[in-house]
């Protein structure tokens, strides 16, 4: 059963009435363009067929009562400032607040949340933000553009959750297009679709690992990038060249961080050209180079995703592999020739084991994915 149908029927069972509507939003993988979004650079993600559904119905009061199949119940009053909820309720509370500030009429509601996004690093929090944002907006009788909704989700992360993320995860969850990966210019927020050739499949390599401290490491990486941009006198590393990064007097570690970002922007634009030309071999090569740069210069690959990438590359039909998302733990992806995809998944399942220094806490899992539509509203049939 689709996630949205599960949410709708759970909601009806809990509250004795069909929900008014549901917001649905997918997770994502990023094909290439990692740690570039907060440097005003380029990313090339796609939405995946795993997502989060938020079924809602209005309440006569100002309370929000949310129930998640996985994380339990959260309850808060819309007029309580600042956020008084903890855990996953902060996302719901944050979206409600940001949307109200944005002019959406937000009243009390009951919500039932169901997600099938596996593991970590596939953007389950962005999907929760976008799905609940769509639902709250539609309950308020209005609509919102994907870019605007994504901006509000990013604001929730930055201001309420306290993680200085860029806009990639929210924007691809909001604006994904079936069959295509999306080039996002993170400065102009212009989007361009590139249809993926049928000759290849994207395989998610979920290592079943999670790592604490990701948020603080992420913030350190971002700060290093900002230091180099400031030293160069540019607004963001988007505006820097490799030659400038090589010459400027900065800490050697900061220089490597910046070298990753500047070279990754080049690789990302080259990857979009490769997809447009149907040149999947070049695309795979660029993904491999991206991973090496994230491993050696940016140092975020994490032992388990790195091991999964190394194993994937030895298998039949694999054209390239890399970590995806913030890094440190969680998922990687592989680009695999379509006829080899099924056997690739079987062999990964048989042979992959996370390294001892980063053991899996959930069973590793491997999924062939394709690009799906971004966030939308579903009207349940009564
Ligand atoms: C996380 C963040 C994104 C992006 C990636 C790294 O997924 O949420 O904004 O910075 O890491 O590319």
Short mmCIF file of C-alpha atoms and ligand atoms in Angstrom, two decimals:
data_model
loop_
_atom_site.label_atom_id
_atom_site.label_comp_id
_atom_site.label_asym_id
_atom_site.label_seq_id
_atom_site.Cartn_x
_atom_site.Cartn_y
_atom_site.Cartn_z
CA UNK A 1 0.00 0.00 0.00
CA UNK A 2 1.30 3.49 -0.83
CA UNK A 3 2.49 5.55 2.15
CA UNK A 4 -0.30 8.07 1.64
CA UNK A 5 -2.95 5.35 1.77
CA UNK A 6 -1.46 4.04 5.01
CA UNK A 7 -1.52 7.56 6.51
CA UNK A 8 -5.11 8.13 5.40
CA UNK A 9 -6.38 4.86 6.80
CA UNK A 10 -4.44 5.22 10.08
CA UNK A 11 -5.86 8.72 10.47
CA UNK A 12 -9.40 7.46 9.84
CA UNK A 13 -8.92 4.61 12.34
CA UNK A 14 -7.57 6.92 15.03
CA UNK A 15 -10.08 9.73 14.66
CA UNK A 16 -13.13 8.04 13.18
CA UNK A 17 -13.25 10.22 10.06
CA UNK A 18 -11.46 10.42 6.71
CA UNK A 19 -8.78 13.17 6.78
CA UNK A 20 -9.50 16.32 4.78
CA UNK A 21 -6.34 15.87 2.72
CA UNK A 22 -2.78 14.64 2.83
CA UNK A 23 0.54 16.21 1.92
CA UNK A 24 3.06 13.84 0.37
CA UNK A 25 6.78 14.48 -0.20
CA UNK A 26 9.68 12.29 -1.33
CA UNK A 27 13.19 11.75 0.01
CA UNK A 28 16.12 12.32 -2.35
CA UNK A 29 19.50 11.21 -3.51
CA UNK A 30 22.02 13.66 -4.87
CA UNK A 31 23.72 12.42 -8.05
CA UNK A 32 26.55 14.93 -7.70
CA UNK A 33 27.19 18.42 -6.29
CA UNK A 34 27.85 17.74 -2.60
CA UNK A 35 28.43 20.47 -0.01
CA UNK A 36 28.06 23.02 -2.77
CA UNK A 37 24.54 24.32 -2.01
CA UNK A 38 25.55 26.53 0.93
CA UNK A 39 28.36 27.89 -1.25
CA UNK A 40 25.83 29.26 -3.78
CA UNK A 41 26.89 26.46 -6.13
CA UNK A 42 25.27 23.70 -8.20
CA UNK A 43 23.61 20.45 -7.13
CA UNK A 44 22.07 17.66 -9.22
CA UNK A 45 19.64 15.66 -7.06
CA UNK A 46 16.52 13.63 -7.79
CA UNK A 47 13.49 12.73 -5.68
CA UNK A 48 13.18 8.99 -4.91
CA UNK A 49 10.19 6.67 -4.58
CA UNK A 50 10.34 6.67 -0.77
CA UNK A 51 8.53 9.43 1.04
CA UNK A 52 6.51 10.85 3.87
CA UNK A 53 2.77 11.40 3.98
CA UNK A 54 0.98 13.72 6.41
CA UNK A 55 -2.80 13.23 6.60
CA UNK A 56 -4.60 16.14 8.28
CA UNK A 57 -8.00 17.34 9.42
CA UNK A 58 -8.85 20.69 11.03
CA UNK A 59 -9.61 21.05 14.77
CA UNK A 60 -11.89 23.67 16.27
CA UNK A 61 -9.13 24.92 18.61
CA UNK A 62 -5.53 26.17 18.22
CA UNK A 63 -3.91 22.84 19.06
CA UNK A 64 -1.89 20.57 16.82
CA UNK A 65 -1.93 16.88 17.68
CA UNK A 66 0.40 14.83 15.53
CA UNK A 67 0.82 11.08 15.55
CA UNK A 68 3.74 9.36 13.84
CA UNK A 69 3.76 5.63 13.25
CA UNK A 70 7.48 5.60 14.01
CA UNK A 71 8.02 8.38 16.54
CA UNK A 72 4.83 8.56 18.61
CA UNK A 73 2.65 11.54 19.48
CA UNK A 74 3.45 15.25 19.62
CA UNK A 75 1.08 17.93 20.84
CA UNK A 76 1.41 21.70 21.00
CA UNK A 77 -0.46 24.96 20.98
CA UNK A 78 0.00 27.16 17.92
CA UNK A 79 0.19 30.30 20.04
CA UNK A 80 3.05 29.10 22.22
CA UNK A 81 6.17 31.01 21.33
CA UNK A 82 8.89 29.94 21.07
CA UNK A 83 8.57 26.26 20.10
CA UNK A 84 7.85 24.19 23.18
CA UNK A 85 7.84 20.80 21.51
CA UNK A 86 10.76 18.45 21.14
CA UNK A 87 11.66 15.60 18.77
CA UNK A 88 9.87 15.37 15.44
CA UNK A 89 7.15 17.80 16.60
CA UNK A 90 9.65 20.63 16.16
CA UNK A 91 9.45 20.16 12.38
CA UNK A 92 5.66 20.28 12.43
CA UNK A 93 5.61 23.25 14.78
CA UNK A 94 8.33 24.98 12.75
CA UNK A 95 6.52 24.60 9.43
CA UNK A 96 3.23 25.80 10.97
CA UNK A 97 4.97 28.87 12.36
CA UNK A 98 6.91 29.71 9.20
CA UNK A 99 3.78 29.33 7.06
CA UNK A 100 1.76 31.54 9.41
CA UNK A 101 4.51 34.19 9.23
CA UNK A 102 4.36 33.82 5.45
CA UNK A 103 0.65 34.69 5.46
CA UNK A 104 -0.97 31.26 5.35
CA UNK A 105 -4.03 30.92 7.57
CA UNK A 106 -2.93 28.27 10.06
CA UNK A 107 -5.46 26.79 12.48
CA UNK A 108 -5.33 23.76 14.79
CA UNK A 109 -5.24 20.33 13.17
CA UNK A 110 -4.83 16.61 13.76
CA UNK A 111 -2.05 14.98 11.74
CA UNK A 112 -1.02 11.39 11.04
CA UNK A 113 2.48 10.95 9.70
CA UNK A 114 3.78 7.86 7.90
CA UNK A 115 7.17 7.52 6.20
CA UNK A 116 8.94 4.73 4.36
CA UNK A 117 12.23 6.60 3.80
CA UNK A 118 14.92 4.14 4.82
CA UNK A 119 17.98 4.79 6.97
CA UNK A 120 19.63 8.17 7.24
CA UNK A 121 20.95 10.67 4.66
CA UNK A 122 17.99 10.32 2.28
CA UNK A 123 16.39 13.55 3.57
CA UNK A 124 13.61 12.27 5.78
CA UNK A 125 13.46 15.56 7.69
CA UNK A 126 13.13 17.61 4.49
CA UNK A 127 10.36 15.25 3.34
CA UNK A 128 8.54 15.73 6.66
CA UNK A 129 8.87 19.51 6.30
CA UNK A 130 7.65 19.56 2.69
CA UNK A 131 4.78 17.09 3.27
CA UNK A 132 3.52 18.86 6.38
CA UNK A 133 4.02 22.25 4.69
CA UNK A 134 1.88 21.18 1.71
CA UNK A 135 -0.80 19.82 4.04
CA UNK A 136 -0.92 22.92 6.28
CA UNK A 137 -0.98 25.25 3.26
CA UNK A 138 -3.81 23.33 1.60
CA UNK A 139 -5.80 23.22 4.87
CA UNK A 140 -5.42 27.01 4.95
CA UNK A 141 -7.12 27.11 1.54
CA UNK A 142 -4.13 28.33 -0.43
CA UNK A 143 -1.09 27.20 -2.43
CA UNK A 144 2.63 27.94 -2.28
CA UNK A 145 5.43 27.64 -4.85
CA UNK A 146 7.99 24.85 -4.42
CA UNK A 147 10.82 27.38 -4.04
CA UNK A 148 8.95 29.30 -1.34
CA UNK A 149 8.02 26.13 0.54
CA UNK A 150 11.62 24.90 0.34
CA UNK A 151 12.88 28.22 1.69
CA UNK A 152 10.57 27.93 4.70
CA UNK A 153 11.74 24.35 5.33
CA UNK A 154 15.35 25.49 5.22
CA UNK A 155 14.47 28.26 7.68
CA UNK A 156 13.02 25.65 10.05
CA UNK A 157 16.32 23.73 9.89
CA UNK A 158 18.46 26.86 10.29
CA UNK A 159 16.46 28.73 12.92
CA UNK A 160 14.55 26.09 14.87
CA UNK A 161 16.51 22.84 14.56
CA UNK A 162 19.78 24.83 14.50
CA UNK A 163 21.58 23.14 11.58
CA UNK A 164 23.06 25.47 8.92
CA UNK A 165 21.93 23.35 5.94
CA UNK A 166 21.60 24.60 2.38
CA UNK A 167 18.41 24.40 0.33
CA UNK A 168 19.02 21.27 -1.76
CA UNK A 169 17.06 18.67 0.21
CA UNK A 170 13.94 20.78 0.66
CA UNK A 171 13.95 22.07 -2.90
CA UNK A 172 14.29 18.71 -4.60
CA UNK A 173 11.66 17.21 -2.28
CA UNK A 174 9.33 20.08 -3.24
CA UNK A 175 10.14 20.35 -6.95
CA UNK A 176 11.29 16.90 -8.16
CA UNK A 177 10.11 15.81 -11.60
CA UNK A 178 9.33 12.23 -12.60
CA UNK A 179 12.04 10.69 -14.77
CA UNK A 180 14.52 13.54 -14.36
CA UNK A 181 17.31 14.67 -12.10
CA UNK A 182 17.23 18.43 -11.45
CA UNK A 183 20.15 20.82 -11.78
CA UNK A 184 19.66 23.49 -9.13
CA UNK A 185 21.57 26.75 -9.23
CA UNK A 186 21.61 27.41 -5.50
CA UNK A 187 22.22 31.13 -6.03
CA UNK A 188 19.39 31.96 -8.44
CA UNK A 189 17.28 28.92 -7.42
CA UNK A 190 16.75 28.26 -11.11
CA UNK A 191 15.93 24.62 -11.87
CA UNK A 192 16.72 22.62 -14.98
CA UNK A 193 15.55 19.06 -15.61
CA UNK A 194 17.73 16.41 -17.22
CA UNK A 195 15.99 13.14 -18.14
CA UNK A 196 17.96 10.09 -16.98
CA UNK A 197 18.73 7.61 -19.77
CA UNK A 198 16.97 4.28 -19.49
CA UNK A 199 20.27 2.46 -20.00
CA UNK A 200 21.23 3.05 -16.35
CA UNK A 201 19.74 2.73 -12.90
CA UNK A 202 20.54 4.52 -9.67
CA UNK A 203 20.99 2.14 -6.75
CA UNK A 204 20.79 3.38 -3.16
CA UNK A 205 23.39 1.69 -0.95
CA UNK A 206 21.95 2.14 2.53
CA UNK A 207 24.67 1.00 4.92
CA UNK A 208 22.34 0.97 7.93
CA UNK A 209 24.68 3.30 9.82
CA UNK A 210 24.04 6.59 11.58
CA UNK A 211 26.51 8.93 13.13
CA UNK A 212 26.07 11.47 15.87
CA UNK A 213 27.95 14.77 15.64
CA UNK A 214 27.07 15.07 11.95
CA UNK A 215 25.52 18.46 12.62
CA UNK A 216 28.60 19.89 14.30
CA UNK A 217 30.94 18.49 11.62
CA UNK A 218 28.62 19.95 8.97
CA UNK A 219 28.79 23.37 10.60
CA UNK A 220 32.61 23.15 10.74
CA UNK A 221 32.77 22.39 7.01
CA UNK A 222 30.50 25.29 6.22
CA UNK A 223 32.57 27.66 8.37
CA UNK A 224 35.79 26.57 6.60
CA UNK A 225 34.21 27.36 3.21
CA UNK A 226 33.10 30.77 4.44
CA UNK A 227 36.60 31.58 5.75
CA UNK A 228 38.16 30.90 2.36
CA UNK A 229 35.48 32.91 0.53
CA UNK A 230 36.11 35.82 2.92
CA UNK A 231 39.90 35.57 2.42
CA UNK A 232 39.33 35.69 -1.35
CA UNK A 233 36.97 38.63 -1.03
CA UNK A 234 34.16 36.81 -2.87
CA UNK A 235 30.55 36.41 -1.82
CA UNK A 236 30.73 32.61 -1.88
CA UNK A 237 33.02 29.84 -3.18
CA UNK A 238 30.76 29.72 -6.24
CA UNK A 239 32.73 32.78 -7.37
CA UNK A 240 36.20 31.29 -6.84
CA UNK A 241 38.48 29.49 -9.31
CA UNK A 242 40.82 26.58 -8.55
CA UNK A 243 43.81 28.82 -9.27
CA UNK A 244 42.62 31.38 -6.70
CA UNK A 245 42.10 28.68 -4.09
CA UNK A 246 45.60 27.30 -4.77
CA UNK A 247 47.23 30.70 -4.27
CA UNK A 248 45.41 32.34 -1.37
CA UNK A 249 47.10 32.29 2.04
CA UNK A 250 44.76 30.15 4.16
CA UNK A 251 45.02 27.20 6.51
CA UNK A 252 45.95 24.09 4.45
CA UNK A 253 42.87 22.19 5.63
CA UNK A 254 40.60 25.09 4.66
CA UNK A 255 42.28 25.12 1.25
CA UNK A 256 41.41 21.45 0.69
CA UNK A 257 37.81 22.05 1.75
CA UNK A 258 37.53 24.91 -0.75
CA UNK A 259 39.24 22.89 -3.48
CA UNK A 260 36.54 20.27 -3.10
CA UNK A 261 33.74 22.81 -3.46
CA UNK A 262 35.19 24.60 -6.48
CA UNK A 263 36.05 21.38 -8.31
CA UNK A 264 32.67 19.85 -7.38
CA UNK A 265 30.83 22.73 -9.03
CA UNK A 266 32.74 22.04 -12.26
CA UNK A 267 32.02 18.31 -12.04
CA UNK A 268 28.34 18.95 -11.44
CA UNK A 269 27.91 21.06 -14.57
CA UNK A 270 29.90 18.46 -16.54
CA UNK A 271 27.64 15.71 -15.17
CA UNK A 272 24.52 17.49 -16.42
CA UNK A 273 26.10 17.78 -19.88
CA UNK A 274 26.94 14.07 -19.74
CA UNK A 275 23.33 13.18 -18.90
CA UNK A 276 22.03 15.43 -21.66
CA UNK A 277 24.39 13.69 -24.11
CA UNK A 278 23.41 10.23 -22.82
CA UNK A 279 27.08 9.71 -21.90
CA UNK A 280 26.65 7.50 -18.85
CA UNK A 281 30.31 6.45 -18.76
CA UNK A 282 31.41 10.07 -18.22
CA UNK A 283 28.66 10.53 -15.63
CA UNK A 284 29.97 7.51 -13.70
CA UNK A 285 33.53 8.81 -13.88
CA UNK A 286 32.47 12.20 -12.51
CA UNK A 287 30.62 10.50 -9.65
CA UNK A 288 33.79 8.56 -8.79
CA UNK A 289 35.86 11.75 -8.85
CA UNK A 290 33.31 13.49 -6.65
CA UNK A 291 33.61 10.74 -4.07
CA UNK A 292 37.42 10.91 -4.07
CA UNK A 293 37.27 14.65 -3.54
CA UNK A 294 34.78 14.24 -0.67
CA UNK A 295 37.01 11.52 0.78
CA UNK A 296 40.41 13.21 0.55
CA UNK A 297 39.70 16.96 0.49
CA UNK A 298 36.39 17.40 2.29
CA UNK A 299 36.79 14.34 4.55
CA UNK A 300 33.13 13.51 5.02
CA UNK A 301 32.72 10.09 3.40
CA UNK A 302 32.47 8.03 6.61
CA UNK A 303 33.85 4.46 6.85
CA UNK A 304 30.64 2.59 5.95
CA UNK A 305 29.54 4.62 2.89
CA UNK A 306 33.16 4.56 1.70
CA UNK A 307 33.30 0.75 2.02
CA UNK A 308 30.00 0.43 0.14
CA UNK A 309 31.34 2.64 -2.68
CA UNK A 310 34.56 0.63 -2.91
CA UNK A 311 32.71 -2.69 -3.09
CA UNK A 312 30.15 -1.35 -5.60
CA UNK A 313 32.89 -0.27 -7.99
CA UNK A 314 34.25 -3.81 -8.26
CA UNK A 315 30.90 -5.23 -9.41
CA UNK A 316 29.72 -5.95 -12.93
CA UNK A 317 27.92 -3.08 -14.63
CA UNK A 318 28.78 -0.40 -12.06
CA UNK A 319 29.79 2.80 -13.87
CA UNK A 320 30.46 4.92 -10.78
CA UNK A 321 29.61 5.27 -7.08
CA UNK A 322 29.72 7.93 -4.40
CA UNK A 323 28.40 8.95 -1.01
CA UNK A 324 25.26 11.08 -1.11
CA UNK A 325 24.01 13.83 1.22
CA UNK A 326 25.95 15.31 4.12
CA UNK A 327 28.13 12.22 4.54
CA UNK A 328 29.78 10.69 7.65
CA UNK A 329 27.34 7.72 7.63
CA UNK A 330 24.18 6.48 5.95
CA UNK A 331 23.72 6.00 2.24
CA UNK A 332 25.82 6.01 -0.91
CA UNK A 333 24.64 5.58 -4.49
CA UNK A 334 25.84 3.66 -7.52
CA UNK A 335 25.23 4.19 -11.23
CA UNK A 336 24.62 0.74 -12.72
CA UNK A 337 23.88 -0.47 -16.25
CA UNK A 338 20.22 -1.45 -16.34
CA UNK A 339 20.67 -5.11 -17.33
CA UNK A 340 23.13 -5.58 -14.44
CA UNK A 341 21.08 -3.80 -11.75
CA UNK A 342 19.29 -6.80 -10.28
CA UNK A 343 22.44 -8.92 -9.95
CA UNK A 344 24.28 -5.87 -8.56
CA UNK A 345 21.71 -5.55 -5.75
CA UNK A 346 21.93 -9.28 -4.99
CA UNK A 347 25.72 -9.24 -4.79
CA UNK A 348 25.81 -6.10 -2.64
CA UNK A 349 23.29 -7.74 -0.31
CA UNK A 350 25.41 -10.88 -0.05
CA UNK A 351 28.77 -9.22 0.31
CA UNK A 352 28.41 -5.83 2.00
CA UNK A 353 29.29 -5.59 5.62
CA UNK A 354 29.95 -2.28 7.35
CA UNK A 355 33.52 -1.93 8.68
CA UNK A 356 34.17 -2.59 12.39
CA UNK A 357 34.82 1.09 13.09
CA UNK A 358 31.31 1.97 11.90
CA UNK A 359 29.00 -1.03 12.34
CA UNK A 360 25.44 -1.06 11.01
CA UNK A 361 22.68 -0.48 13.55
CA UNK A 362 20.02 -1.51 11.04
CA UNK A 363 20.39 -4.12 8.29
CA UNK A 364 22.05 -2.67 5.17
CA UNK A 365 19.65 -2.49 2.21
CA UNK A 366 20.01 -1.83 -1.50
CA UNK A 367 17.28 -0.27 -3.62
CA UNK A 368 16.97 0.49 -7.32
CA UNK A 369 15.34 3.93 -7.50
CA UNK A 370 14.02 6.23 -10.21
CA UNK A 371 13.12 9.94 -10.11
CA UNK A 372 9.62 10.73 -8.88
CA UNK A 373 7.41 13.80 -8.61
CA UNK A 374 8.00 16.24 -5.75
CA UNK A 375 5.62 17.27 -2.95
CA UNK A 376 1.90 17.39 -3.68
CA UNK A 377 -1.51 17.25 -2.06
CA UNK A 378 -3.71 14.16 -2.21
CA UNK A 379 -7.48 14.34 -1.64
CA UNK A 380 -8.53 11.05 -0.04
CA UNK A 381 -11.65 9.41 -1.42
CA UNK A 382 -14.24 9.19 1.36
C1 LIG B 1 22.73 17.87 3.71
C2 LIG B 1 22.11 19.28 3.67
C3 LIG B 1 22.13 19.85 2.25
C4 LIG B 1 23.52 19.71 1.61
C5 LIG B 1 24.07 18.31 1.79
C6 LIG B 1 25.50 18.18 1.32
O1 LIG B 1 21.92 16.97 3.01
O2 LIG B 1 20.79 19.26 4.14
O3 LIG B 1 21.72 21.20 2.28
O4 LIG B 1 24.40 20.68 2.10
O5 LIG B 1 24.03 17.89 3.15
O6 LIG B 1 25.56 18.38 -0.06
#
